[in-house]
Amino acid sequence: MAKVAVVLSGCGVYDGSEIHEAVAVLYHLSRAGAAYECFAPDKPQMHVVDHATGQAAPGQTRNVLEESARIARGKIRPLAQLHARDFDCVIFPGGFGAAKNLCDFAVKGAEMAVDPDAERVVKEFHGSGKPVGMCCIAPVIGAKVLGTRAGGPGAQVTIGDDAQAAAAIAAWGSKNIVKRVTESQADEANRLVTAAAYMYGGAPVHEVFEGIGRMVEGVLSRVGKR
């Protein structure tokens, strides 16, 4: 049975993990018979968004770990406690939390910085030859950390057909491969599997689940294969 770490970034598309995507990841892992454990940074969110209006809620603060625990049904640990030696692979669902709390791409674009623990986790799994999965906007983290500009080999990911994100990915020395929402992208050299998911914002939920299912399948199929 594969042991999978799932890295969350809050709860809710505009300031945390995209809930449909996070549930899709957990659903497909469960269907495949994999064991999983959730992790999230124990720190304040970048900001809080009222999901009924889409507007920031001034004066409110929330903790990424506490919010992520809503999705994990309370079974979650701080990201600082995640180490590649304890798991076979790691998956990062998307949502703006990935671009606001795991990195600051939503604010700084190509000049973004990655959360230190998120960067460490990607490097640990990659360096151990263990598969990494990412969907929606989360692949920018892999593209940045593994990009040639950061001294890495360069990565091939999909964030769909978003031109701005693709330009940033290219600037880091990685490459975006346009895939449909129902498809996944496998970078064999880096053992990195990605799916665009809600980067196609109008996609039906069943198609998002299908693409994430292919990403999860791609990650699990590479467990134990070096």
Tab-separated table of N, CA and C in Angstrom, residues 7 26 33 56 63 135 177 210:
chain	number	residue	atom	x	y	z
A	7	VAL	N	-0.449	17.816	0.547
A	7	VAL	CA	-0.143	19.144	1.091
A	7	VAL	C	-1.281	20.103	0.768
A	26	LEU	N	-8.145	13.063	-2.611
A	26	LEU	CA	-8.382	12.086	-1.546
A	26	LEU	C	-9.265	10.944	-2.036
A	33	GLY	N	-6.670	2.439	-3.063
A	33	GLY	CA	-6.187	1.682	-1.922
A	33	GLY	C	-4.951	2.255	-1.268
A	56	ALA	N	-11.787	40.461	-0.448
A	56	ALA	CA	-11.011	40.282	0.773
A	56	ALA	C	-11.793	40.803	1.967
A	63	ASN	N	-5.622	30.734	10.160
A	63	ASN	CA	-4.415	29.926	10.124
A	63	ASN	C	-4.543	28.851	9.045
A	135	CYS	N	-1.654	19.888	-9.046
A	135	CYS	CA	-2.710	20.255	-9.984
A	135	CYS	C	-3.094	21.720	-9.841
A	177	ILE	N	3.253	22.495	-20.728
A	177	ILE	CA	2.711	21.662	-21.797
A	177	ILE	C	1.193	21.766	-21.720
A	210	GLU	N	-11.836	13.822	-13.325
A	210	GLU	CA	-11.226	12.877	-14.256
A	210	GLU	C	-9.744	13.184	-14.458
